[in-house]
CSV table of N, CA and C in Angstrom, one decimal:
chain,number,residue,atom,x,y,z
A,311,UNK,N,18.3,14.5,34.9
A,311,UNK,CA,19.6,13.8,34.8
A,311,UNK,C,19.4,12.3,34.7
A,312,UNK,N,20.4,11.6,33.8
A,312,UNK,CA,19.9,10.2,33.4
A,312,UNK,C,21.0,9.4,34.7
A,313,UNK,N,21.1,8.4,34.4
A,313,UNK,CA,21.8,7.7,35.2
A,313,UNK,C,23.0,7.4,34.2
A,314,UNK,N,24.6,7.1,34.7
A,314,UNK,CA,25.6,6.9,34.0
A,314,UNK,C,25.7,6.0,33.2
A,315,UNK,N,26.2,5.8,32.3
A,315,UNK,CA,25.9,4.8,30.8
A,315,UNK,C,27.6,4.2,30.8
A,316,UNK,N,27.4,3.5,30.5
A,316,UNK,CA,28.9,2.2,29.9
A,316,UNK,C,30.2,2.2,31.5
A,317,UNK,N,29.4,2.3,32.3
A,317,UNK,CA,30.3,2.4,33.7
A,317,UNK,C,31.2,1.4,33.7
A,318,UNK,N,31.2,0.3,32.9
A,318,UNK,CA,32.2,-0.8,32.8
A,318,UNK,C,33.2,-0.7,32.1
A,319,UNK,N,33.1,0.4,31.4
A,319,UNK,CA,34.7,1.0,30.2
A,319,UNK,C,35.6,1.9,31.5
A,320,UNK,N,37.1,1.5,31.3
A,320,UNK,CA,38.0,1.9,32.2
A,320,UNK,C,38.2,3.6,31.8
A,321,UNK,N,38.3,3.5,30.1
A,321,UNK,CA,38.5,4.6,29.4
A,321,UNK,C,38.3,6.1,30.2
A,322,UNK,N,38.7,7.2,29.7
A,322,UNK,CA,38.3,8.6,30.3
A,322,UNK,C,36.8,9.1,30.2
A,323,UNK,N,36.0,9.3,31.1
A,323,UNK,CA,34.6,9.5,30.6
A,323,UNK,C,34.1,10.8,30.2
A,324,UNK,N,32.9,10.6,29.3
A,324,UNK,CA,32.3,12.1,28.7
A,324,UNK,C,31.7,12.6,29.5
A,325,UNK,N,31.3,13.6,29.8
A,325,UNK,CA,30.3,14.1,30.2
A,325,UNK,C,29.6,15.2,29.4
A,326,UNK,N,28.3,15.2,29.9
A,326,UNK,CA,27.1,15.5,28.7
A,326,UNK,C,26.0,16.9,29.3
A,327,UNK,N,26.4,18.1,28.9
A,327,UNK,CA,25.3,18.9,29.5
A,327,UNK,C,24.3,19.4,28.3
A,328,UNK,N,23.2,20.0,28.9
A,328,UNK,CA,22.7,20.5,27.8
A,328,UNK,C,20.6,20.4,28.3
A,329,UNK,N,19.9,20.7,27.2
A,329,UNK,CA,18.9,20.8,27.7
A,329,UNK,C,17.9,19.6,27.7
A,330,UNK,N,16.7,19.9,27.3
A,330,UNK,CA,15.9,18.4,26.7
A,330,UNK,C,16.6,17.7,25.8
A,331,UNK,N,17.2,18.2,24.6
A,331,UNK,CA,17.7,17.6,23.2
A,331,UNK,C,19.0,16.6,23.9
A,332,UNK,N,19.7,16.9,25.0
A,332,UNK,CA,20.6,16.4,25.4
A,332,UNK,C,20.1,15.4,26.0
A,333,UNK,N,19.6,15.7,27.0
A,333,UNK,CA,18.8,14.4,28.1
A,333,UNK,C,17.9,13.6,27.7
A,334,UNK,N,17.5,14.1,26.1
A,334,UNK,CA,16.5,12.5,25.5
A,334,UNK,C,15.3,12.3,25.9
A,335,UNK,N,14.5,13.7,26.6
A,335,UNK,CA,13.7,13.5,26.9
A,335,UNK,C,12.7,12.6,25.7
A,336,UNK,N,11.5,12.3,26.5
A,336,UNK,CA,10.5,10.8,26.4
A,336,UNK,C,11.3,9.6,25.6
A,337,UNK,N,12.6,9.3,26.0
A,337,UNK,CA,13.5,8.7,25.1
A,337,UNK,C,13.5,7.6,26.4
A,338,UNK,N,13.4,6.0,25.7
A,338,UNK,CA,14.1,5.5,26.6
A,338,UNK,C,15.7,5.2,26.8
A,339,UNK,N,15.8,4.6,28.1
A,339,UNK,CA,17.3,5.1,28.5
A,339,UNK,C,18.1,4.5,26.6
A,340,UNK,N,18.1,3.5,26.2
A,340,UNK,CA,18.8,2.7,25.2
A,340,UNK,C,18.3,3.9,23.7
A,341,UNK,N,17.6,4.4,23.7
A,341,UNK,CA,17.6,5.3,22.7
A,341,UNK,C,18.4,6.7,22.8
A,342,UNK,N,18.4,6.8,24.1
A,342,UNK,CA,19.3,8.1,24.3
A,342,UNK,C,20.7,8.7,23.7
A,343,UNK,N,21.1,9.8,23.5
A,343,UNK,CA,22.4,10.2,23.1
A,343,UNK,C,23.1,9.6,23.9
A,344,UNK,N,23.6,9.8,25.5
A,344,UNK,CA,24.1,9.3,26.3
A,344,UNK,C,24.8,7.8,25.6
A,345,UNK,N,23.8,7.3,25.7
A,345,UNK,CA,23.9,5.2,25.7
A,345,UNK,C,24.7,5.2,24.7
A,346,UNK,N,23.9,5.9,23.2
A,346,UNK,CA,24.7,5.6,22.2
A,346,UNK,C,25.8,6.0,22.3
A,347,UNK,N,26.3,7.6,23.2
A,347,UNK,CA,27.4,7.4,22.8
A,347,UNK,C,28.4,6.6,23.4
A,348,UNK,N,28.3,6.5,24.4
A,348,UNK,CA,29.0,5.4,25.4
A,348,UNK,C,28.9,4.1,24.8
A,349,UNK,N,28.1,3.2,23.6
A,349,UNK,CA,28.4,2.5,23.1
A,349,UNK,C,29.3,2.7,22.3
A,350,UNK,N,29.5,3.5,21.6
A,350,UNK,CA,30.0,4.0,20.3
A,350,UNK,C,31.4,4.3,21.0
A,351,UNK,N,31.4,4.8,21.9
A,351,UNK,CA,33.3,5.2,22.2
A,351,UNK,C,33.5,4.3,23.2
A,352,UNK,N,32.8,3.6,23.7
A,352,UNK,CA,33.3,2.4,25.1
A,352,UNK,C,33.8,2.9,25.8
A,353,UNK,N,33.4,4.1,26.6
A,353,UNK,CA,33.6,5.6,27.7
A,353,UNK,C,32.5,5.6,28.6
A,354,UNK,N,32.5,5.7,29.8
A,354,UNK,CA,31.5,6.0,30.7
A,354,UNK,C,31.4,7.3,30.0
A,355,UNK,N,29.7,7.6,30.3
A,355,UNK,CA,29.0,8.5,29.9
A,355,UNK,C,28.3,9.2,31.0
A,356,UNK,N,28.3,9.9,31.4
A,356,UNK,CA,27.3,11.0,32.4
A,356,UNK,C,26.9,12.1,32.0
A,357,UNK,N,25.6,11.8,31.9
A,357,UNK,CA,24.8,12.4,31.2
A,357,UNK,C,23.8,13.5,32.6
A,358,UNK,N,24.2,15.0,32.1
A,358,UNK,CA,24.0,16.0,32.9
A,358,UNK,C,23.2,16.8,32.6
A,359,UNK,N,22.4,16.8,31.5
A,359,UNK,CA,21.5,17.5,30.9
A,359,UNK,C,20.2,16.9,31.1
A,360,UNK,N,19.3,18.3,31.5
A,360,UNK,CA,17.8,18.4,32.4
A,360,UNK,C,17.0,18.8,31.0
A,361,UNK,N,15.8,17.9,31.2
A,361,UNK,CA,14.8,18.8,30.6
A,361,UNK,C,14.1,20.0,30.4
A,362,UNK,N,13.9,21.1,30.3
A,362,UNK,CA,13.6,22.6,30.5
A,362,UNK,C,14.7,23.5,30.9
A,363,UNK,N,16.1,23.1,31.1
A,363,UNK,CA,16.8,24.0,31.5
A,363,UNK,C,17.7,24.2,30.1
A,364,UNK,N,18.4,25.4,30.4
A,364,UNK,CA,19.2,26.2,29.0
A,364,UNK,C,20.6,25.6,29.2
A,365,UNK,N,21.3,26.2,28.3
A,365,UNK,CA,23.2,26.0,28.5
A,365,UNK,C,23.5,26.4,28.9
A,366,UNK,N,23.0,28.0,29.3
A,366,UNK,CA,23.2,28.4,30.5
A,366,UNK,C,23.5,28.1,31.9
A,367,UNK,N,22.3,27.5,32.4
A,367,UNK,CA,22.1,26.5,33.3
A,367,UNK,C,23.4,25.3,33.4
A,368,UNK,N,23.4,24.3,32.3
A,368,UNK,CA,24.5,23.7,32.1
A,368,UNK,C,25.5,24.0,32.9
A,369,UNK,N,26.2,25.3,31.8
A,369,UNK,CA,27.1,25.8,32.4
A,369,UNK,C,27.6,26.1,34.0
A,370,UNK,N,26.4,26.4,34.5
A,370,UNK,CA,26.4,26.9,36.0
A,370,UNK,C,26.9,25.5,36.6
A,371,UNK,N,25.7,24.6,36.5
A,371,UNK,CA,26.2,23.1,37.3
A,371,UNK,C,28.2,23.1,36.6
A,372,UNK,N,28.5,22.9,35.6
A,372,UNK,CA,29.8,22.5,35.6
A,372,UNK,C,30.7,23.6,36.0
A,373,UNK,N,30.5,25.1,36.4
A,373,UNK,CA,31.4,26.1,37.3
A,373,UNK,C,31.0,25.1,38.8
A,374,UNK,N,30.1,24.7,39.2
A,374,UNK,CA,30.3,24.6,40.8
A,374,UNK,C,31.3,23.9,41.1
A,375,UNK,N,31.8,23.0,40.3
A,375,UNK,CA,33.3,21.9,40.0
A,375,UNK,C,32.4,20.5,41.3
A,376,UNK,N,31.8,21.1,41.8
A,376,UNK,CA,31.2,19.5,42.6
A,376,UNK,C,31.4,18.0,41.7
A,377,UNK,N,30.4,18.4,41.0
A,377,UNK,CA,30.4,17.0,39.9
A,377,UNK,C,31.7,16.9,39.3
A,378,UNK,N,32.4,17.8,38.9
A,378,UNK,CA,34.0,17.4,38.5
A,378,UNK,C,34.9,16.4,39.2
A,379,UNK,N,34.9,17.4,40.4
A,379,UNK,CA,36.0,16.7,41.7
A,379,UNK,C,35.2,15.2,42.1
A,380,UNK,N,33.9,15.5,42.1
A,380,UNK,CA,33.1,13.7,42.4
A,380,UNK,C,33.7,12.7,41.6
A,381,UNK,N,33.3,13.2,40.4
A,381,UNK,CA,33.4,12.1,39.2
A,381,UNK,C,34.1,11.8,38.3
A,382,UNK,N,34.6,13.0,37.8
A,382,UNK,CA,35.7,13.3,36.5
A,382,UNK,C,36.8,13.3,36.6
A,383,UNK,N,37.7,12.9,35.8
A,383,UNK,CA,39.6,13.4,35.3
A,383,UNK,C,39.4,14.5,34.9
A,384,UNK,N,40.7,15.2,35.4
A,384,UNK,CA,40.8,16.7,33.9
A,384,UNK,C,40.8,16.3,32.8
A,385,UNK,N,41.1,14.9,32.0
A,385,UNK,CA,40.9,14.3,30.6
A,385,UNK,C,39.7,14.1,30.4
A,386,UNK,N,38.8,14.5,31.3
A,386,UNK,CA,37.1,14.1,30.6
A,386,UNK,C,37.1,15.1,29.2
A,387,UNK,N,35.8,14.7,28.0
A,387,UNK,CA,35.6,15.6,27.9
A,387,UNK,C,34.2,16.1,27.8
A,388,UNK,N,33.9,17.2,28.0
A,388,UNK,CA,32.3,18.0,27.9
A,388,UNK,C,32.1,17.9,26.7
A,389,UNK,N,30.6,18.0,26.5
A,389,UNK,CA,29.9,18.0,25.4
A,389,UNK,C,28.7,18.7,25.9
A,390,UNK,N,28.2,20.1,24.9
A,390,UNK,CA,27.1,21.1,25.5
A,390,UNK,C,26.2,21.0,24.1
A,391,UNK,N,25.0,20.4,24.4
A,391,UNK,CA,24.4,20.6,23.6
A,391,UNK,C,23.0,21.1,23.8
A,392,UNK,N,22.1,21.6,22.6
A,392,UNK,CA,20.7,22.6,23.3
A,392,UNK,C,20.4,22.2,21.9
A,393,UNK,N,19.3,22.7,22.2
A,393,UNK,CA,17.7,22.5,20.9
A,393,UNK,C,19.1,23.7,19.8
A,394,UNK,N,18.9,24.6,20.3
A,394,UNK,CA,19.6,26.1,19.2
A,394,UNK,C,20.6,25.3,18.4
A,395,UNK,N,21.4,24.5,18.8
A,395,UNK,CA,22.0,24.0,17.8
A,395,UNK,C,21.9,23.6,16.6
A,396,UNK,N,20.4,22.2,17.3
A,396,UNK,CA,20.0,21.7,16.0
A,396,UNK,C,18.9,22.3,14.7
A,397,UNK,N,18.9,23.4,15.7
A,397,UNK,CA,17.9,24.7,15.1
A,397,UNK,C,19.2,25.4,13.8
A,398,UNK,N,20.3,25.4,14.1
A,398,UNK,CA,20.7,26.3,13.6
A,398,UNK,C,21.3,24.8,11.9
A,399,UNK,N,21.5,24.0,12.3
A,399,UNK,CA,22.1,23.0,11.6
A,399,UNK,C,20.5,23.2,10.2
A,400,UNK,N,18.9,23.0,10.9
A,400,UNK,CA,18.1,22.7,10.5
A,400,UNK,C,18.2,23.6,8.7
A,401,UNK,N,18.0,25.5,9.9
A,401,UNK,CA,18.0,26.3,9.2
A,401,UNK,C,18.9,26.5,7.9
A,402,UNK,N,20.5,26.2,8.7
A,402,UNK,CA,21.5,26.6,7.4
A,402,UNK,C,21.2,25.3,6.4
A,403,UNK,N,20.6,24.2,6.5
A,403,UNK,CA,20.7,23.4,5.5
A,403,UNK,C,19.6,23.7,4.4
A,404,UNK,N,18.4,23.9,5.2
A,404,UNK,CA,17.6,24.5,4.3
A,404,UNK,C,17.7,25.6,3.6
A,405,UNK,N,18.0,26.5,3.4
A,405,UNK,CA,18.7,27.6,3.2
A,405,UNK,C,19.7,27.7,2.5
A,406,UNK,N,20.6,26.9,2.0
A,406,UNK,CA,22.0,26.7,1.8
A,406,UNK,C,22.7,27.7,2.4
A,407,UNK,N,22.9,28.1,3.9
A,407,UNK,CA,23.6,29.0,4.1
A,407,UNK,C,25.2,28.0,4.6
């Protein structure tokens, strides 16, 4: 788990689950999804995605509602992302499916 990104925007913040592809692993922090996006929308960003773990997993951490009631509005919004995704984007392009 990274540390929070654009903490100084009042805006509603994102939060970010997901596996390595999400958390940026060997990324530093300023190359990460996280940073960009919190530059890009000027939103606190919390970035909750672990290296080695599935969406699965994800998922579980955001049922405990802990990190919700800590940190979030009900206006946040989630963002789930996993390797399979960009797997699936990779395939259908090459493919023309």
């Amino acid at each position: 788990m990274r540390k929070p990104f654009g903490t100084q925007y009042k805006k509603e913040p994102i939060a970010v689950f997901g596996c390595s592809y999400a958390y940026g692993y060997k990324l530093k922090d300023e190359q990460s999804f996280g940073y960009k996006l919190s530059e890009y929308t000027k939103r606190p960003v919390y970035n909750r995605a672990y290296s080695g773990l599935s969406i699965q997993h994800s998922y579980t951490n955001l049922k405990e509602k802990i990190f919700i009631r800590k940190f979030l509005s009900p206006n946040t919004l989630f963002l789930f992302i996993s390797k399979g995704i960009f797997q699936d984007v990779i395939v259908k392009n090459e493919t023309g499916l």
